[in-house]
């Protein structure tokens, strides 16, 4: 008897609970699941972002409390710090050379790898391989060995009677050498391009062929326009990354020779963690943030004119 | 004609691929050369195979062996990877299966942090961790991992979860499962590919991480492999080439192994949600 009422009871509550579980209450539970991220976001992203803005208006070494100094840091960087303008120029050069070079390579290789061939997966693996060591010190060391004065590249050059080049020691060349090295790890962009190429419907090419378009015309009027959303995505992500590149220039050239590879991130590191001028470093980092936001906004805005969306945009 | 075209594509792919991986092959064989051999010849294979580079490099120059740095790296990487994978899964489940208030805004915020440059927030984070007394420990890596610090992995798992039919959840609700049990007993077993992909990615990222380790870790006894390599490079690059090469090869080995075992997940993983690198 007792047993039966219990079952009846539980059936009743279950019947009552069911609709609530599916709508209503059940949805609020979601907040519980994302709460770790929410906490992390507030403490590790939002607070530091605001704090670094505040620090950028202070004189702050770790030993003393931050002292509000207004625009002093910004004035100093624009008018007194001779490293600053050099670093700005070097960083923009770096972004302008390294990003298009990497993306063009990634696209060309993706076109090659998009063919339906046997063992194509093996080749994809090989071409991606360098990218698994992205940002590693070992790879930076490897390149330093290859391009130093007595390194393998110059040894090969001298074997074919070409005079050696001071790849990393000549201030006019070092940044270009580094951007060349940087191309090597194009794997991520390549894989994204490959995924994009797979999405292009085959009948577009069919129609192109009927209209008598050759391979090159097909590339310019079908492949490339269809890929523009992925070009935009790659461009944005690679630009953001390029602004912050650190490991390779830090380990290979240490920002030298003659500060010719002194990227902004190295400058932030030096000011913040070598000289412990946290306020100044925060100002530098906010300036970099502003540059990145501006550039990203320009890219997104300009994409209206060159990016093609099947559904007519947005 | 067709055959010719095909084989020329193969030839091109092979030559380019060979040039691309040649530096890796070169450093691998270089690590078995003597120092004179590295400097004196452009031949790929060593004139004589020596293990000197590995023996002396492993022993290290200071008070710590490279084995010590490897252990340190594992101590940092393993908890980071496990916690990141788990926490990003839970968070992704929250975003994928529930429509709570402000869902859209929060999700957009989460994605936008993908584009927030870490360099901008590094100084306040450093000061925060300093005040907490976490500097020179691995806590600045482990605790954020618990908080689903990397939106990249959340997004990856989110995409995967959205691909699993909602009927699964609904029938589980009928059977009296609560939402937590749905996650652990119904969806988790189906999500193995996404979990593996996230873990592999995260492993490689954490293993290669340099900038933040450089900033948060200061005493040599806590050094990871990246820092150990850099130290070696700075002290005596001119004299101990084969040692540095040997340790570089060893440091690349875990990532290479992971890559070959999990490459199926890997390339698909980036294609579905790829952002890193």
mmCIF file of C-alpha atoms in Angstrom, chain B residues 27-249:
data_model
loop_
_atom_site.group_PDB
_atom_site.id
_atom_site.type_symbol
_atom_site.label_atom_id
_atom_site.label_comp_id
_atom_site.label_asym_id
_atom_site.label_seq_id
_atom_site.Cartn_x
_atom_site.Cartn_y
_atom_site.Cartn_z
ATOM 1 C CA UNK B 27 68.471 18.948 -37.259
ATOM 2 C CA UNK B 28 67.620 15.318 -36.542
ATOM 3 C CA UNK B 29 70.772 13.997 -38.202
ATOM 4 C CA UNK B 30 72.770 16.986 -37.004
ATOM 5 C CA UNK B 31 72.090 15.957 -33.440
ATOM 6 C CA UNK B 32 74.201 12.817 -34.052
ATOM 7 C CA UNK B 33 77.148 14.714 -35.525
ATOM 8 C CA UNK B 34 80.293 15.986 -33.888
ATOM 9 C CA UNK B 35 80.634 19.763 -33.676
ATOM 10 C CA UNK B 36 83.331 19.815 -36.346
ATOM 11 C CA UNK B 37 81.132 17.786 -38.620
ATOM 12 C CA UNK B 38 78.217 20.229 -38.254
ATOM 13 C CA UNK B 39 80.438 23.185 -39.113
ATOM 14 C CA UNK B 40 82.585 21.538 -41.719
ATOM 15 C CA UNK B 41 80.246 19.725 -44.082
ATOM 16 C CA UNK B 42 76.904 20.199 -45.766
ATOM 17 C CA UNK B 43 76.292 16.466 -45.954
ATOM 18 C CA UNK B 44 73.045 15.428 -44.342
ATOM 19 C CA UNK B 45 74.293 12.201 -42.768
ATOM 20 C CA UNK B 46 76.887 12.405 -40.026
ATOM 21 C CA UNK B 47 80.430 11.290 -40.906
ATOM 22 C CA UNK B 48 80.233 9.192 -37.774
ATOM 23 C CA UNK B 49 77.225 8.715 -35.534
ATOM 24 C CA UNK B 50 77.956 9.988 -32.030
ATOM 25 C CA UNK B 51 75.655 10.219 -29.061
ATOM 26 C CA UNK B 52 77.814 12.853 -27.410
ATOM 27 C CA UNK B 53 75.239 15.581 -28.073
ATOM 28 C CA UNK B 54 72.533 13.634 -26.271
ATOM 29 C CA UNK B 55 74.742 12.509 -23.409
ATOM 30 C CA UNK B 56 76.269 15.880 -22.597
ATOM 31 C CA UNK B 57 73.151 17.866 -23.495
ATOM 32 C CA UNK B 58 70.968 15.769 -21.216
ATOM 33 C CA UNK B 59 73.439 16.194 -18.355
ATOM 34 C CA UNK B 60 73.109 19.962 -18.772
ATOM 35 C CA UNK B 61 75.576 22.639 -17.906
ATOM 36 C CA UNK B 62 74.329 23.755 -14.529
ATOM 37 C CA UNK B 63 72.927 21.940 -11.547
ATOM 38 C CA UNK B 64 69.892 20.581 -13.395
ATOM 39 C CA UNK B 65 69.692 17.914 -16.060
ATOM 40 C CA UNK B 66 67.420 18.228 -19.039
ATOM 41 C CA UNK B 67 65.401 15.400 -17.565
ATOM 42 C CA UNK B 68 64.515 17.799 -14.780
ATOM 43 C CA UNK B 69 63.207 20.334 -17.295
ATOM 44 C CA UNK B 70 61.204 17.619 -19.019
ATOM 45 C CA UNK B 71 59.597 16.581 -15.747
ATOM 46 C CA UNK B 72 58.805 20.226 -15.022
ATOM 47 C CA UNK B 73 57.175 20.627 -18.403
ATOM 48 C CA UNK B 74 55.017 17.559 -17.827
ATOM 49 C CA UNK B 75 54.048 18.890 -14.417
ATOM 50 C CA UNK B 76 52.839 22.049 -16.048
ATOM 51 C CA UNK B 77 51.367 20.620 -19.242
ATOM 52 C CA UNK B 78 49.435 17.569 -18.028
ATOM 53 C CA UNK B 79 47.177 19.320 -15.484
ATOM 54 C CA UNK B 80 46.738 22.223 -17.894
ATOM 55 C CA UNK B 81 45.624 19.968 -20.721
ATOM 56 C CA UNK B 82 43.307 17.808 -18.620
ATOM 57 C CA UNK B 83 41.649 20.789 -16.952
ATOM 58 C CA UNK B 84 41.325 22.777 -20.171
ATOM 59 C CA UNK B 85 39.726 19.869 -21.975
ATOM 60 C CA UNK B 86 37.294 19.175 -19.178
ATOM 61 C CA UNK B 87 36.350 22.754 -18.364
ATOM 62 C CA UNK B 88 35.963 23.799 -21.972
ATOM 63 C CA UNK B 89 33.681 20.805 -22.479
ATOM 64 C CA UNK B 90 31.439 21.763 -19.575
ATOM 65 C CA UNK B 91 31.293 25.378 -20.734
ATOM 66 C CA UNK B 92 30.612 24.353 -24.320
ATOM 67 C CA UNK B 93 27.770 22.157 -23.046
ATOM 68 C CA UNK B 94 26.288 25.151 -21.266
ATOM 69 C CA UNK B 95 26.428 27.250 -24.398
ATOM 70 C CA UNK B 96 25.279 24.534 -26.775
ATOM 71 C CA UNK B 97 22.309 23.105 -24.879
ATOM 72 C CA UNK B 98 20.740 25.932 -22.860
ATOM 73 C CA UNK B 99 19.147 29.212 -23.827
ATOM 74 C CA UNK B 100 19.648 31.228 -20.686
ATOM 75 C CA UNK B 101 19.220 35.009 -20.534
ATOM 76 C CA UNK B 102 21.980 36.969 -22.276
ATOM 77 C CA UNK B 103 23.060 33.796 -24.029
ATOM 78 C CA UNK B 104 23.829 35.611 -27.263
ATOM 79 C CA UNK B 105 25.795 38.423 -25.679
ATOM 80 C CA UNK B 106 27.872 36.087 -23.545
ATOM 81 C CA UNK B 107 28.607 33.822 -26.449
ATOM 82 C CA UNK B 108 29.698 36.772 -28.578
ATOM 83 C CA UNK B 109 31.894 37.982 -25.716
ATOM 84 C CA UNK B 110 33.449 34.569 -25.468
ATOM 85 C CA UNK B 111 34.259 34.543 -29.168
ATOM 86 C CA UNK B 112 35.580 38.083 -29.105
ATOM 87 C CA UNK B 113 38.175 37.159 -26.485
ATOM 88 C CA UNK B 114 39.680 34.995 -29.206
ATOM 89 C CA UNK B 115 40.816 38.224 -30.779
ATOM 90 C CA UNK B 116 42.008 39.867 -27.569
ATOM 91 C CA UNK B 117 45.783 39.992 -27.767
ATOM 92 C CA UNK B 118 47.305 38.384 -24.665
ATOM 93 C CA UNK B 119 50.148 40.890 -24.735
ATOM 94 C CA UNK B 120 47.687 43.634 -23.798
ATOM 95 C CA UNK B 121 46.567 41.996 -20.581
ATOM 96 C CA UNK B 122 49.837 40.375 -19.574
ATOM 97 C CA UNK B 123 50.941 43.128 -17.201
ATOM 98 C CA UNK B 124 47.850 43.226 -14.947
ATOM 99 C CA UNK B 125 47.756 39.436 -15.013
ATOM 100 C CA UNK B 126 51.376 39.353 -13.910
ATOM 101 C CA UNK B 127 50.635 41.789 -11.093
ATOM 102 C CA UNK B 128 47.565 39.788 -10.087
ATOM 103 C CA UNK B 129 49.501 36.529 -9.951
ATOM 104 C CA UNK B 130 52.283 38.311 -8.113
ATOM 105 C CA UNK B 131 49.838 39.503 -5.446
ATOM 106 C CA UNK B 132 48.444 36.001 -5.124
ATOM 107 C CA UNK B 133 51.963 34.654 -4.692
ATOM 108 C CA UNK B 134 51.642 32.429 -7.739
ATOM 109 C CA UNK B 135 54.715 33.608 -9.604
ATOM 110 C CA UNK B 136 57.383 30.982 -10.131
ATOM 111 C CA UNK B 137 54.782 28.208 -9.790
ATOM 112 C CA UNK B 138 52.649 26.547 -12.453
ATOM 113 C CA UNK B 139 49.439 27.956 -10.976
ATOM 114 C CA UNK B 140 49.232 30.778 -13.578
ATOM 115 C CA UNK B 141 48.736 27.998 -16.120
ATOM 116 C CA UNK B 142 46.706 25.482 -14.163
ATOM 117 C CA UNK B 143 44.109 27.734 -12.526
ATOM 118 C CA UNK B 144 43.124 29.580 -15.716
ATOM 119 C CA UNK B 145 42.825 26.173 -17.395
ATOM 120 C CA UNK B 146 40.227 25.241 -14.794
ATOM 121 C CA UNK B 147 38.321 28.398 -15.733
ATOM 122 C CA UNK B 148 38.085 27.514 -19.401
ATOM 123 C CA UNK B 149 40.638 30.132 -20.218
ATOM 124 C CA UNK B 150 40.934 29.336 -23.937
ATOM 125 C CA UNK B 151 37.825 30.182 -25.950
ATOM 126 C CA UNK B 152 39.318 28.312 -28.892
ATOM 127 C CA UNK B 153 38.697 24.957 -27.211
ATOM 128 C CA UNK B 154 35.260 25.976 -25.977
ATOM 129 C CA UNK B 155 34.276 26.905 -29.488
ATOM 130 C CA UNK B 156 35.655 23.669 -30.874
ATOM 131 C CA UNK B 157 33.634 21.540 -28.455
ATOM 132 C CA UNK B 158 30.608 23.766 -28.916
ATOM 133 C CA UNK B 159 30.629 23.106 -32.641
ATOM 134 C CA UNK B 160 30.863 19.397 -32.001
ATOM 135 C CA UNK B 161 28.083 19.321 -29.404
ATOM 136 C CA UNK B 162 25.761 21.164 -31.721
ATOM 137 C CA UNK B 163 26.213 18.344 -34.150
ATOM 138 C CA UNK B 164 24.792 15.821 -31.661
ATOM 139 C CA UNK B 165 20.987 15.425 -31.927
ATOM 140 C CA UNK B 166 18.938 17.072 -29.189
ATOM 141 C CA UNK B 167 16.591 14.056 -29.112
ATOM 142 C CA UNK B 168 19.303 12.316 -27.125
ATOM 143 C CA UNK B 169 18.895 14.830 -24.311
ATOM 144 C CA UNK B 170 15.125 14.798 -24.495
ATOM 145 C CA UNK B 171 14.799 11.054 -24.194
ATOM 146 C CA UNK B 172 17.262 11.126 -21.323
ATOM 147 C CA UNK B 173 15.088 13.703 -19.557
ATOM 148 C CA UNK B 174 12.138 11.333 -19.963
ATOM 149 C CA UNK B 175 14.181 8.674 -18.262
ATOM 150 C CA UNK B 176 14.791 11.016 -15.370
ATOM 151 C CA UNK B 177 18.316 12.143 -16.087
ATOM 152 C CA UNK B 178 19.253 15.568 -14.808
ATOM 153 C CA UNK B 179 21.276 17.875 -17.007
ATOM 154 C CA UNK B 180 24.571 16.934 -15.401
ATOM 155 C CA UNK B 181 23.948 13.265 -15.937
ATOM 156 C CA UNK B 182 23.013 13.938 -19.555
ATOM 157 C CA UNK B 183 26.386 15.520 -20.019
ATOM 158 C CA UNK B 184 28.427 12.851 -18.293
ATOM 159 C CA UNK B 185 26.502 9.734 -19.303
ATOM 160 C CA UNK B 186 24.962 10.514 -22.694
ATOM 161 C CA UNK B 187 26.980 13.175 -24.474
ATOM 162 C CA UNK B 188 30.466 12.674 -23.107
ATOM 163 C CA UNK B 189 30.932 9.155 -24.472
ATOM 164 C CA UNK B 190 29.861 10.413 -27.912
ATOM 165 C CA UNK B 191 32.240 13.349 -27.811
ATOM 166 C CA UNK B 192 35.495 11.446 -27.723
ATOM 167 C CA UNK B 193 36.761 12.789 -31.081
ATOM 168 C CA UNK B 194 36.218 16.393 -30.024
ATOM 169 C CA UNK B 195 37.810 15.796 -26.638
ATOM 170 C CA UNK B 196 40.856 14.141 -28.166
ATOM 171 C CA UNK B 197 41.250 16.916 -30.733
ATOM 172 C CA UNK B 198 41.040 19.607 -28.060
ATOM 173 C CA UNK B 199 43.499 17.765 -25.828
ATOM 174 C CA UNK B 200 46.003 17.284 -28.649
ATOM 175 C CA UNK B 201 45.839 20.924 -29.688
ATOM 176 C CA UNK B 202 46.153 22.088 -26.151
ATOM 177 C CA UNK B 203 49.070 19.774 -25.488
ATOM 178 C CA UNK B 204 51.031 21.187 -28.410
ATOM 179 C CA UNK B 205 50.243 24.724 -27.474
ATOM 180 C CA UNK B 206 51.167 24.256 -23.821
ATOM 181 C CA UNK B 207 54.271 22.267 -24.644
ATOM 182 C CA UNK B 208 55.618 24.954 -27.001
ATOM 183 C CA UNK B 209 54.524 27.889 -24.877
ATOM 184 C CA UNK B 210 57.339 30.351 -24.355
ATOM 185 C CA UNK B 211 56.241 33.943 -23.720
ATOM 186 C CA UNK B 212 54.159 33.344 -20.599
ATOM 187 C CA UNK B 213 56.564 30.767 -19.162
ATOM 188 C CA UNK B 214 59.361 33.256 -19.631
ATOM 189 C CA UNK B 215 57.384 35.804 -17.658
ATOM 190 C CA UNK B 216 55.893 33.686 -14.873
ATOM 191 C CA UNK B 217 58.767 31.294 -14.151
ATOM 192 C CA UNK B 218 62.007 32.718 -12.852
ATOM 193 C CA UNK B 219 64.007 30.104 -10.956
ATOM 194 C CA UNK B 220 65.999 27.603 -12.976
ATOM 195 C CA UNK B 221 64.725 24.705 -10.862
ATOM 196 C CA UNK B 222 61.231 25.357 -12.256
ATOM 197 C CA UNK B 223 62.323 25.859 -15.866
ATOM 198 C CA UNK B 224 60.410 24.118 -18.619
ATOM 199 C CA UNK B 225 62.084 22.670 -21.694
ATOM 200 C CA UNK B 226 61.577 25.908 -23.672
ATOM 201 C CA UNK B 227 63.355 27.944 -21.037
ATOM 202 C CA UNK B 228 66.075 25.316 -20.646
ATOM 203 C CA UNK B 229 66.748 25.422 -24.365
ATOM 204 C CA UNK B 230 66.913 29.168 -24.406
ATOM 205 C CA UNK B 231 69.305 29.184 -21.477
ATOM 206 C CA UNK B 232 71.528 26.650 -23.216
ATOM 207 C CA UNK B 233 71.485 28.752 -26.366
ATOM 208 C CA UNK B 234 72.461 31.901 -24.503
ATOM 209 C CA UNK B 235 75.258 30.386 -22.489
ATOM 210 C CA UNK B 236 77.359 28.640 -25.062
ATOM 211 C CA UNK B 237 75.944 28.420 -28.554
ATOM 212 C CA UNK B 238 79.359 28.536 -30.145
ATOM 213 C CA UNK B 239 80.810 25.460 -28.534
ATOM 214 C CA UNK B 240 78.029 22.993 -27.994
ATOM 215 C CA UNK B 241 76.038 22.880 -31.196
ATOM 216 C CA UNK B 242 75.313 19.208 -31.184
ATOM 217 C CA UNK B 243 74.098 19.330 -27.589
ATOM 218 C CA UNK B 244 71.656 22.117 -28.369
ATOM 219 C CA UNK B 245 70.498 20.294 -31.481
ATOM 220 C CA UNK B 246 70.036 17.050 -29.590
ATOM 221 C CA UNK B 247 67.941 18.698 -26.888
ATOM 222 C CA UNK B 248 65.919 20.575 -29.503
ATOM 223 C CA UNK B 249 65.129 17.290 -31.213
#
